[in-house]
Coordinates of C-alpha atoms in Angstrom, one line a residue:
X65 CA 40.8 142.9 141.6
X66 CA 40.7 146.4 143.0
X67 CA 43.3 147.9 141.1
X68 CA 41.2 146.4 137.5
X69 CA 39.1 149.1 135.6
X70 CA 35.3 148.8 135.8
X71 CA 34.7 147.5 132.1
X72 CA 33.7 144.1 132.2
X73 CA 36.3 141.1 131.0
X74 CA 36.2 138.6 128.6
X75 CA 34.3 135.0 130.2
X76 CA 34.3 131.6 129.0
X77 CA 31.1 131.3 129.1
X78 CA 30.4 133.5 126.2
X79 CA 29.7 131.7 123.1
X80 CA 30.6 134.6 120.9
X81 CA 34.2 135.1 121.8
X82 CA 37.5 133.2 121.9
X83 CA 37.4 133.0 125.5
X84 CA 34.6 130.3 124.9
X85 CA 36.8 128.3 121.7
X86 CA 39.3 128.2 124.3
X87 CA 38.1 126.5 127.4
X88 CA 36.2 123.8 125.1
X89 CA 38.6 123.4 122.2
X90 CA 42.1 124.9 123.5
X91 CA 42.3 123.8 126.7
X92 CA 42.0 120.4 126.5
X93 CA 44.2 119.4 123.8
X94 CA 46.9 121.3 125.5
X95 CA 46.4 119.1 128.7
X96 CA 46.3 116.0 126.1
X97 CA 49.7 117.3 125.1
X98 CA 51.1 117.1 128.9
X99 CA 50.1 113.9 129.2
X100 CA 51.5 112.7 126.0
X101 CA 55.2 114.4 126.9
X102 CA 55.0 113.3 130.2
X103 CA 54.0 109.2 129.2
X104 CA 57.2 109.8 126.8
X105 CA 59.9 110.9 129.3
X106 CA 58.7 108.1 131.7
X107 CA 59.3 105.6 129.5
X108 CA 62.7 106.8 129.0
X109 CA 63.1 106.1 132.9
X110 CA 64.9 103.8 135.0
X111 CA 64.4 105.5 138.6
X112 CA 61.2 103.1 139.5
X113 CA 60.4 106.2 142.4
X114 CA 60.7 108.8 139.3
X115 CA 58.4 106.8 136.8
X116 CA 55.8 105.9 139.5
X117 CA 55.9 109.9 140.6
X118 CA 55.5 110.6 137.0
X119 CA 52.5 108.4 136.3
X120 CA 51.0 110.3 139.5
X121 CA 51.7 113.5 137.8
X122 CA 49.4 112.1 134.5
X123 CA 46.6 111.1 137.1
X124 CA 46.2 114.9 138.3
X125 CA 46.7 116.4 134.7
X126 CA 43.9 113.5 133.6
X127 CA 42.2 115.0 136.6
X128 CA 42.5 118.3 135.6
X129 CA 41.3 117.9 132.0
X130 CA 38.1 115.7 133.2
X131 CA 37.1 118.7 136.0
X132 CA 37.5 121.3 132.6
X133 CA 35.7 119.5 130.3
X134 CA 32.6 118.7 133.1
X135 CA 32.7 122.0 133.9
X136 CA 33.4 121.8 137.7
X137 CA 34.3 124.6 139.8
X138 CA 38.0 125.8 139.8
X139 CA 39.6 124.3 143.2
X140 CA 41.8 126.1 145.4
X141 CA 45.3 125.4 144.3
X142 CA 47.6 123.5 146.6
X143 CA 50.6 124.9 148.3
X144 CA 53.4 124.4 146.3
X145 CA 55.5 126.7 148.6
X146 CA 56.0 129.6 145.8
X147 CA 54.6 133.2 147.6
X148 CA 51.7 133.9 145.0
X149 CA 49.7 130.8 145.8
X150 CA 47.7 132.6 148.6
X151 CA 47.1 135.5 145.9
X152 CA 45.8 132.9 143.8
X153 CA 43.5 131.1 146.3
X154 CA 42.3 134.6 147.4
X155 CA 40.9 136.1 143.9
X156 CA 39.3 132.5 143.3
X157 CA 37.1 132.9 146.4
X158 CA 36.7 136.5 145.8
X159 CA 35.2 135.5 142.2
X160 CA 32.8 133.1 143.9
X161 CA 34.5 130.3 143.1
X162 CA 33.3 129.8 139.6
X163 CA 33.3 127.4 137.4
X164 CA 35.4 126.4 134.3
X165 CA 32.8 127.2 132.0
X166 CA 32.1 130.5 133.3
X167 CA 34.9 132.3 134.4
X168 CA 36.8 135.1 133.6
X169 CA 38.8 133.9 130.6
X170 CA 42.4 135.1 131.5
X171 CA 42.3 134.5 135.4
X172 CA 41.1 131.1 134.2
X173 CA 44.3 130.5 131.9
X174 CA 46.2 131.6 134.0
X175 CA 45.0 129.6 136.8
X176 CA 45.0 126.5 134.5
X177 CA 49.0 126.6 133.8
X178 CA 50.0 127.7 138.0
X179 CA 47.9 124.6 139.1
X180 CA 50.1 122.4 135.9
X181 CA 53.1 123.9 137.7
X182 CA 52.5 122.9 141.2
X183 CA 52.1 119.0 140.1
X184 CA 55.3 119.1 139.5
X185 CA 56.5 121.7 142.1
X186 CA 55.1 119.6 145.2
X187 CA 56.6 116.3 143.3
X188 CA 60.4 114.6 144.6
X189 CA 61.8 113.7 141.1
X190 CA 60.0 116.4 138.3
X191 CA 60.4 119.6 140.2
X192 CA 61.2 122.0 137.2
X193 CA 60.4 120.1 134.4
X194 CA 58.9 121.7 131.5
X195 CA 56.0 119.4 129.6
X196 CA 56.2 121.8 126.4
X197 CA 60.6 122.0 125.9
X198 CA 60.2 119.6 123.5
X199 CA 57.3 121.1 121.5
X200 CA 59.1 124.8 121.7
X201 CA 62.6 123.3 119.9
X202 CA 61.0 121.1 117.6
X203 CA 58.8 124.1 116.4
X204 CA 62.2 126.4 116.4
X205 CA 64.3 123.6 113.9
X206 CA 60.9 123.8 111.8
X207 CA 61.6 126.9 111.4
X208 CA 64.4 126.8 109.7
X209 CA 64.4 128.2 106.5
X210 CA 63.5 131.5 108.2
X211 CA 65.9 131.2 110.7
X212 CA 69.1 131.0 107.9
X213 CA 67.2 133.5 106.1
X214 CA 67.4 135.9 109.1
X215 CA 71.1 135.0 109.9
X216 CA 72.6 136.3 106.9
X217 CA 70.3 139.4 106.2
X218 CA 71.6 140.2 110.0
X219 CA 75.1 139.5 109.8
X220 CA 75.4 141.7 106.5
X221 CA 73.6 144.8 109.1
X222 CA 76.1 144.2 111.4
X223 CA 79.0 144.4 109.0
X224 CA 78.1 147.3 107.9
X225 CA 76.9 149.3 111.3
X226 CA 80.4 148.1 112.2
X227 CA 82.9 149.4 109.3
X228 CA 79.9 152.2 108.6
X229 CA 79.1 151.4 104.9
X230 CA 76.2 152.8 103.4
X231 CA 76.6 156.2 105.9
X232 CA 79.3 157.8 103.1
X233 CA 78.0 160.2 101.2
X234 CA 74.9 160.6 102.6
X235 CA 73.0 163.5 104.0
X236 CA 72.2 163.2 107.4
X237 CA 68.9 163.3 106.5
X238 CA 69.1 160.2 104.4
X239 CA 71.1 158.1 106.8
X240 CA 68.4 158.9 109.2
X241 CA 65.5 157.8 106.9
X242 CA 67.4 154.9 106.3
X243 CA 68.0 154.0 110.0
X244 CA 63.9 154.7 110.7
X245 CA 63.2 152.0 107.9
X246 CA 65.7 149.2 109.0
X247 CA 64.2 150.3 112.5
X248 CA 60.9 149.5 110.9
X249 CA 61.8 146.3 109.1
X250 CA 63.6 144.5 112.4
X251 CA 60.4 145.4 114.7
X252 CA 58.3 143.9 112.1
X253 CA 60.2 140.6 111.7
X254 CA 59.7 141.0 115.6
X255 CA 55.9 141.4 115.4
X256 CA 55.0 138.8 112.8
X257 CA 57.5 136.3 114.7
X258 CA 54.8 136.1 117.6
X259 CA 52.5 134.3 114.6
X260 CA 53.4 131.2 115.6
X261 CA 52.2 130.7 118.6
X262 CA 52.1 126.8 120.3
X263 CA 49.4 127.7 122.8
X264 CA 47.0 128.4 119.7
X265 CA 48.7 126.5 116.5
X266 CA 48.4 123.0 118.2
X267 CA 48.2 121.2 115.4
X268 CA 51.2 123.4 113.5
X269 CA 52.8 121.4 110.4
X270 CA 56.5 122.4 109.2
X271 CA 54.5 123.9 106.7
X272 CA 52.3 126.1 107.8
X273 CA 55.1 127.2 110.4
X274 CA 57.4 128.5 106.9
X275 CA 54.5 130.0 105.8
X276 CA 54.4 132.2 108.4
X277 CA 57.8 133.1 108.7
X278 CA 60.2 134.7 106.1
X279 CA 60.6 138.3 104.0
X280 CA 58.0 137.4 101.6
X281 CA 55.3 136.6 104.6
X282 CA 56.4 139.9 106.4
X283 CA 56.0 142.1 103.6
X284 CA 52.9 140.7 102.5
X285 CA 51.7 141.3 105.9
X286 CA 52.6 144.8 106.0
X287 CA 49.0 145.9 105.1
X288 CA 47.6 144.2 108.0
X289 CA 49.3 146.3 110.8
X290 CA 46.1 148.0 111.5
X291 CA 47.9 150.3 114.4
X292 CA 51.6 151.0 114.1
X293 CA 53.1 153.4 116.4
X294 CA 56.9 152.9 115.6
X295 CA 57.4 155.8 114.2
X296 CA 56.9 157.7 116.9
X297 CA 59.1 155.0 119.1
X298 CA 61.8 155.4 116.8
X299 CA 62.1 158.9 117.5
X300 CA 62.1 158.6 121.4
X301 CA 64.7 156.3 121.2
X302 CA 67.2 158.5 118.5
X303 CA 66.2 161.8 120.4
X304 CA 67.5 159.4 123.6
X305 CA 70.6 158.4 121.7
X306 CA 71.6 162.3 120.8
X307 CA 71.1 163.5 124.5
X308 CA 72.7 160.6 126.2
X309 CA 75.4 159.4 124.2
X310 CA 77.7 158.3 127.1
X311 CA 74.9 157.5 129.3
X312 CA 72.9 153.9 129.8
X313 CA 70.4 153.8 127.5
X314 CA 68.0 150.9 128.3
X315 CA 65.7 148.7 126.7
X316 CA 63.5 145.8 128.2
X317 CA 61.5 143.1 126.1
X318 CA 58.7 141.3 128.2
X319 CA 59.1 137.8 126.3
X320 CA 56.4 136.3 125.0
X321 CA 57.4 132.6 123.1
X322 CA 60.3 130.6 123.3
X323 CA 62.2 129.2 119.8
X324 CA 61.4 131.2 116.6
X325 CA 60.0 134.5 118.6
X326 CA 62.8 134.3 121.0
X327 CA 65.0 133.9 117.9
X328 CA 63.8 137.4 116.1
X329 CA 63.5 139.1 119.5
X330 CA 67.4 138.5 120.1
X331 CA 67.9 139.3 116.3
X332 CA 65.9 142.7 117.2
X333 CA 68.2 143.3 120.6
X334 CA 71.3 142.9 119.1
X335 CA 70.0 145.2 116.1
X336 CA 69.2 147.8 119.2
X337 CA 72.7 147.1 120.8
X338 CA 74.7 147.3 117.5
X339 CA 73.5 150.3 116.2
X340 CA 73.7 152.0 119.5
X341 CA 70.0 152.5 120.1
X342 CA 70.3 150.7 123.3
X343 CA 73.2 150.1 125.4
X344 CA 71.7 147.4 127.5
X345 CA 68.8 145.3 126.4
X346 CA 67.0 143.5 129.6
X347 CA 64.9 140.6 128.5
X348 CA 62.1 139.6 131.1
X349 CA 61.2 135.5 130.7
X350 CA 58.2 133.8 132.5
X351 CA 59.8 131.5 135.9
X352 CA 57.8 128.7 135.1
X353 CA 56.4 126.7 131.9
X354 CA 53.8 129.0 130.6
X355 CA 50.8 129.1 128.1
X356 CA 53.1 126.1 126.2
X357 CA 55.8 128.4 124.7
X358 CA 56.3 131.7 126.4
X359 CA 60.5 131.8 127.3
X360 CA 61.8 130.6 130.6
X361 CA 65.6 130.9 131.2
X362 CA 66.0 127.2 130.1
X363 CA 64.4 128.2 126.8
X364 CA 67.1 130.5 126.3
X365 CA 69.7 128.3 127.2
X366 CA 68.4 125.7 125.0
X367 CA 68.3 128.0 121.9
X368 CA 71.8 128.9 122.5
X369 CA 73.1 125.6 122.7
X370 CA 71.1 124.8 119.5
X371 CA 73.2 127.3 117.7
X372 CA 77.2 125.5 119.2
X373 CA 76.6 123.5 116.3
X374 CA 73.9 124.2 113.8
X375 CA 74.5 121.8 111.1
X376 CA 74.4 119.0 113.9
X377 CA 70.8 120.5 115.2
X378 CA 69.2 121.2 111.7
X379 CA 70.4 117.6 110.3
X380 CA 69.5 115.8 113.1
X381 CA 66.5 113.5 112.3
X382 CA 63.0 114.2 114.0
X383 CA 60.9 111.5 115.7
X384 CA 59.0 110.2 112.9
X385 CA 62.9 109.5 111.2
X386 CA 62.7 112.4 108.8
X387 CA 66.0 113.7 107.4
X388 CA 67.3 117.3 106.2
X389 CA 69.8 118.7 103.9
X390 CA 73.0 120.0 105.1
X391 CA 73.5 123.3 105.8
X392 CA 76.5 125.5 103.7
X393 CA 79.5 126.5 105.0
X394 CA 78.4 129.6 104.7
X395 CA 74.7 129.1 106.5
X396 CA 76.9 127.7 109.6
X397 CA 78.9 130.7 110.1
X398 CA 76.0 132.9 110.0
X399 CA 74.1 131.3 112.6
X400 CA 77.7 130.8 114.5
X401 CA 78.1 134.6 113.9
X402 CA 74.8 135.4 116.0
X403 CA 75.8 132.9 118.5
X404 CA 79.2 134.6 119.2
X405 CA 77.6 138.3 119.0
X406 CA 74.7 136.9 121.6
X407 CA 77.2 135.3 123.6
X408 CA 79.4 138.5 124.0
X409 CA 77.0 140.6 124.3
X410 CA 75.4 138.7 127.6
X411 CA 78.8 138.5 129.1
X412 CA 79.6 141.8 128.7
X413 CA 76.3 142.6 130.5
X414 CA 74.3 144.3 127.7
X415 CA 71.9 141.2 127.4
X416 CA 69.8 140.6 130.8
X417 CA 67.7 137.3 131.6
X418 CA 65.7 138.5 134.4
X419 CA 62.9 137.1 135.4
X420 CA 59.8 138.0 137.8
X421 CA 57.4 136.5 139.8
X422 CA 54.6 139.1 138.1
X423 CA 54.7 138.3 135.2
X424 CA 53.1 135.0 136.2
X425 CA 50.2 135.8 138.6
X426 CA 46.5 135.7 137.4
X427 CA 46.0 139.5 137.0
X428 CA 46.5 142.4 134.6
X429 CA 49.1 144.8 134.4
X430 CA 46.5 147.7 136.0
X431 CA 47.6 145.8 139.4
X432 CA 51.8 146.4 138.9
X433 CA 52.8 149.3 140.4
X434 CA 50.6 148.1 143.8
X435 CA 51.3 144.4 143.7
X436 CA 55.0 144.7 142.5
X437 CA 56.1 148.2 142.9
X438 CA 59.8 146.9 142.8
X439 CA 58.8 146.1 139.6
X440 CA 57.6 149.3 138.3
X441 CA 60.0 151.3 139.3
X442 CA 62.6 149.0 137.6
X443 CA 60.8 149.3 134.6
X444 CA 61.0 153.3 134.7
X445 CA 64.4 153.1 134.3
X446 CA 64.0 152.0 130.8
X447 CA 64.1 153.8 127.5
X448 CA 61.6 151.5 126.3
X449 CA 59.2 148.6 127.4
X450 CA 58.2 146.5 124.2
X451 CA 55.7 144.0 125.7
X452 CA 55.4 140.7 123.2
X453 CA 52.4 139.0 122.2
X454 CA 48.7 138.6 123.1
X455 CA 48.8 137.5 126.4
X456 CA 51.2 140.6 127.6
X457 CA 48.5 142.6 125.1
X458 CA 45.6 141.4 127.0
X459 CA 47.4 141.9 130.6
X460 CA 48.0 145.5 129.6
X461 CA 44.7 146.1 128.7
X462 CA 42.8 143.8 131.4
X463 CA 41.6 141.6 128.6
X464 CA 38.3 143.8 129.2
X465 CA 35.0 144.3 126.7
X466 CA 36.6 148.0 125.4
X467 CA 35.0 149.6 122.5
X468 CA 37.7 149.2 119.8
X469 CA 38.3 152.4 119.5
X470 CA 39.6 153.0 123.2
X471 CA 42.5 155.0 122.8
X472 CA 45.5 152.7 123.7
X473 CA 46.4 155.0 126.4
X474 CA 43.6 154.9 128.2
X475 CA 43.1 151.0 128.1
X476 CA 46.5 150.6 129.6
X477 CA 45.7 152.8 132.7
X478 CA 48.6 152.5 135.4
X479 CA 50.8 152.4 132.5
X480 CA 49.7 155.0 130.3
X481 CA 50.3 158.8 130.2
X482 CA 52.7 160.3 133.3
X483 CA 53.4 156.9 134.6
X484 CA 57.4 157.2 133.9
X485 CA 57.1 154.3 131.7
X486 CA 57.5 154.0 128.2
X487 CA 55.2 151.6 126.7
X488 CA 55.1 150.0 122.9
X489 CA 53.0 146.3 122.5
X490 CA 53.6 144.5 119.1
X491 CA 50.9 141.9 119.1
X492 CA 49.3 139.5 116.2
X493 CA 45.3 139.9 117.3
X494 CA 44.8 136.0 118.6
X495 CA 41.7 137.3 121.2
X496 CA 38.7 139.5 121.2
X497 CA 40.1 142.6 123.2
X498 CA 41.5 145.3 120.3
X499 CA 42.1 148.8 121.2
X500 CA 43.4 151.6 119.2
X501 CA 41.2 151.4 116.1
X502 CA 39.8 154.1 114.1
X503 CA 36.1 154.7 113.8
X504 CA 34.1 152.1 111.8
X505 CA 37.0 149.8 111.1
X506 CA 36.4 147.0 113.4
X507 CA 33.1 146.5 111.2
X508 CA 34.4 146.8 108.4
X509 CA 36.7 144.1 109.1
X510 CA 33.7 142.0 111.1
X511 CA 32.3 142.1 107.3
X512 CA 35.0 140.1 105.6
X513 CA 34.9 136.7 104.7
X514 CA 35.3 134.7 108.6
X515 CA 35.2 138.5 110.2
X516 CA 32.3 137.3 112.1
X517 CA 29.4 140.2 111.1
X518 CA 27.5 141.0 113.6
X519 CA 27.9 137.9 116.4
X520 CA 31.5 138.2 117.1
X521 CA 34.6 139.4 116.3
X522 CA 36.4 136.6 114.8
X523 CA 38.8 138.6 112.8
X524 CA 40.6 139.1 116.0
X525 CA 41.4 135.6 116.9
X526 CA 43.6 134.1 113.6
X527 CA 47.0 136.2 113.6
X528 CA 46.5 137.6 110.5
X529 CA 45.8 141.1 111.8
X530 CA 48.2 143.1 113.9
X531 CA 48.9 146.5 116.1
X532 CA 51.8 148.1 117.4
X533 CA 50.4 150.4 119.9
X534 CA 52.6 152.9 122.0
X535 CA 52.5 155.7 124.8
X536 CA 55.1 157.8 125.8
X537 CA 54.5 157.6 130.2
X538 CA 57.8 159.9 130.0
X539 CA 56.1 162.7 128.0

């Protein structure tokens, strides 16, 4: 808490923001969704010590969900062995032990999915299972059409970085216009992937998930980046290509969800890799199950063995017995193509899985360079840093009460200007905290239909909106 700026943070107990929706709305149906996934895989069981562990495991969650909805005081989590529990404990007591109600919203989330994980850390029989796997794939084959759609506008890029079509004839000028505007268009499909987002969309339909997703969604979209920096991250990362063209050239994505996001965020590293803008792309995944669908290494496993055998995956019936078309010949080899590409690409070393301890403790980013300074310094090495998502959004900016238009540099702090670190956030506005804007815009867009005038700032919390925000730390 010492390292965290002086502007206050977002509580639960405000009835104006999100914070509030969350802890009596949110919160609870997510817990309700545990319960649900665990009850499932127990009665797959046949271990009579596993099932009766299990049923345990539903008693603390059922626990859990009656102490949030009576609003009793957050309790000291138990032990579960892992080093940041004492951090935990520590910040709880220094926050006067409060209770669910009225508590700092994202120490409280955050609190809420460590204390999930140590049920199942401290149990014999579910140490490492993930409540929400089945959620995140069933949410990436819904997103299907997108997914095909994706594969074969990728594959044709590819083809022709590889053989160099569409560079003849061209003025260097023009190829470079062109580069900045596929640039443009596969950091976009990356921003507008984060839309759909389990933690928030818990009652998602396959409908509403392919409305959300495709070229015809992004581009109508396009109008509702309120901030976007990526020009000017474009041209840090060419101006990095012409001076180091033999050297390592580095780019690390903090992950934010697992299946469709995960998806476009590979699409968007192997664009990086391909075209030579990065020759090593380090992906950074949450170590535990996390705010239901932000990636663990599992998750990417489980997308790449989704995609050994597509038509198997996408024809597959669901639970409720609902079948699906075939895929083409041609819509299989697309998706295989990715696979292979992903697949060579991680064995040669230029795509990294590695994850941290940091990026699941209860703070903000303000505290990195003290609390992991390991970390930090890693993180200099890069070209880039694109942090993913609201959560990583509202870590960088201490999900605090800034004025809107607090310039992102100065919201970020530790990470901002001269800290060697080269930061760019693409996040869909799903909480109250914006930074960035221009004067007067945040009312004007508090004064659209569901903006929330004057009492809140509920344009903020749907999706719709968006900002890709960056600072040079290197300049």
């Amino acid at each position: 808490m010492e390292f965290d700026p002086k502007t206050p943070q977002y509580l639960t107990s405000d009835p104006t923001s999100f914070a509030s929706v969350s802890a009596d709305d949110r919160w609870p149906v997510i817990i309700t969704g545990a319960i649900d996934d665990l009850a499932r895989t127990i009665s797959t069981v046949s271990n009579d010590d596993k099932a009766k562990e299990g049923k345990s495991i539903i008693e603390k969650l059922a626990t859990l969900k009656y102490e949030l909805q009576h609003d009793r005081q957050l309790s000291p989590l138990e032990d579960d062995g892992a080093s940041d529990i004492a951090s935990y404990n520590e910040e709880l007591k220094q926050r006067g032990n409060p209770k669910w109600h009225d508590a700092p919203w994202l120490f409280a989330e955050c609190y809420l999915y460590r204390r999930m994980e140590t049920f199942f850390a401290l149990s014999e029989h579910w140490k490492g299972y993930d409540v929400f796997a089945r959620q995140k794939m069933s949410t990436f084959k819904s997103s299907r059409p997108a997914v095909l759609e994706l594969a074969a506008r990728y594959r044709e890029l590819a083809h022709e970085a590889e053989t160099g079509k569409g560079v003849d004839g061209r003025s260097a000028e023009q190829v470079e216009q062109a580069e900045k505007l596929l640039f443009s268009e596969m950091c976009e499909i990356c921003l507008w992937g984060n839309a759909t987002d389990l933690s928030l969309l818990t009652s998602l339909t396959y409908e509403d998930i392919q409305k959300l997703q495709g070229s015809d969604a992004r581009q109508a979209s396009q109008k509702n980046i309120l901030v976007n920096d990526l020009e000017a991250a474009f041209n840090v990362m060419q101006k990095a290509r012409a001076e180091k063209k033999n050297g390592d050239r580095r780019v690390d994505i903090v992950l934010d969800n697992s299946g469709f996001e995960l998806f476009v965020d590979l699409i968007l590293a192997g664009y990086l890799l391909t075209v030579g803008l990065a020759t090593t792309v380090v992906l950074h995944p949450k170590n535990m199950p996390w705010f239901v669908s932000d990636v663990t290494p599992s998750d990417f496993s489980d997308l790449l063995h989704s995609m050994v055998d597509p038509q198997a995956f996408y024809i597959k019936p669901d639970d409720s017995g609902k079948t699906y078309q075939p895929l083409s010949a041609k819509q299989v080899e697309d998706v295989k193509f990715l696979f292979n590409q992903w697949c060579d690409f991680h064995q040669d070393g230029k795509l990294i899985m590695r994850p941290h301890s940091f990026w699941t403790t209860q703070g903000s980013f303000w505290r990195m360079p003290h609390v992991a300074p390991e970390l930090f310094e890693d993180l200099k090495e890069s070209e880039l840093v694109l942090f993913k998502g609201d959560l990583n959004y509202r870590k960088l900016v201490n999900d605090a009460q800034w004025d809107p238009t607090t310039p992102f540099t100065t919201a970020i702090g530790p990470l901002g200007p001269k800290s060697g670190v080269r930061v760019m956030a693409f996040r869909t506005c799903k909480a109250d905290v914006v930074v960035g804007l221009p004067p007067g815009e945040d009312e004007k867009l508090r004064q659209l239909p569901g903006g929330g005038g004057n009492e809140s700032r509920k344009w903020a919390w749907s999706g719709k909106w968006a900002v890709i925000s960056f600072c040079d730390g290197k300049a």
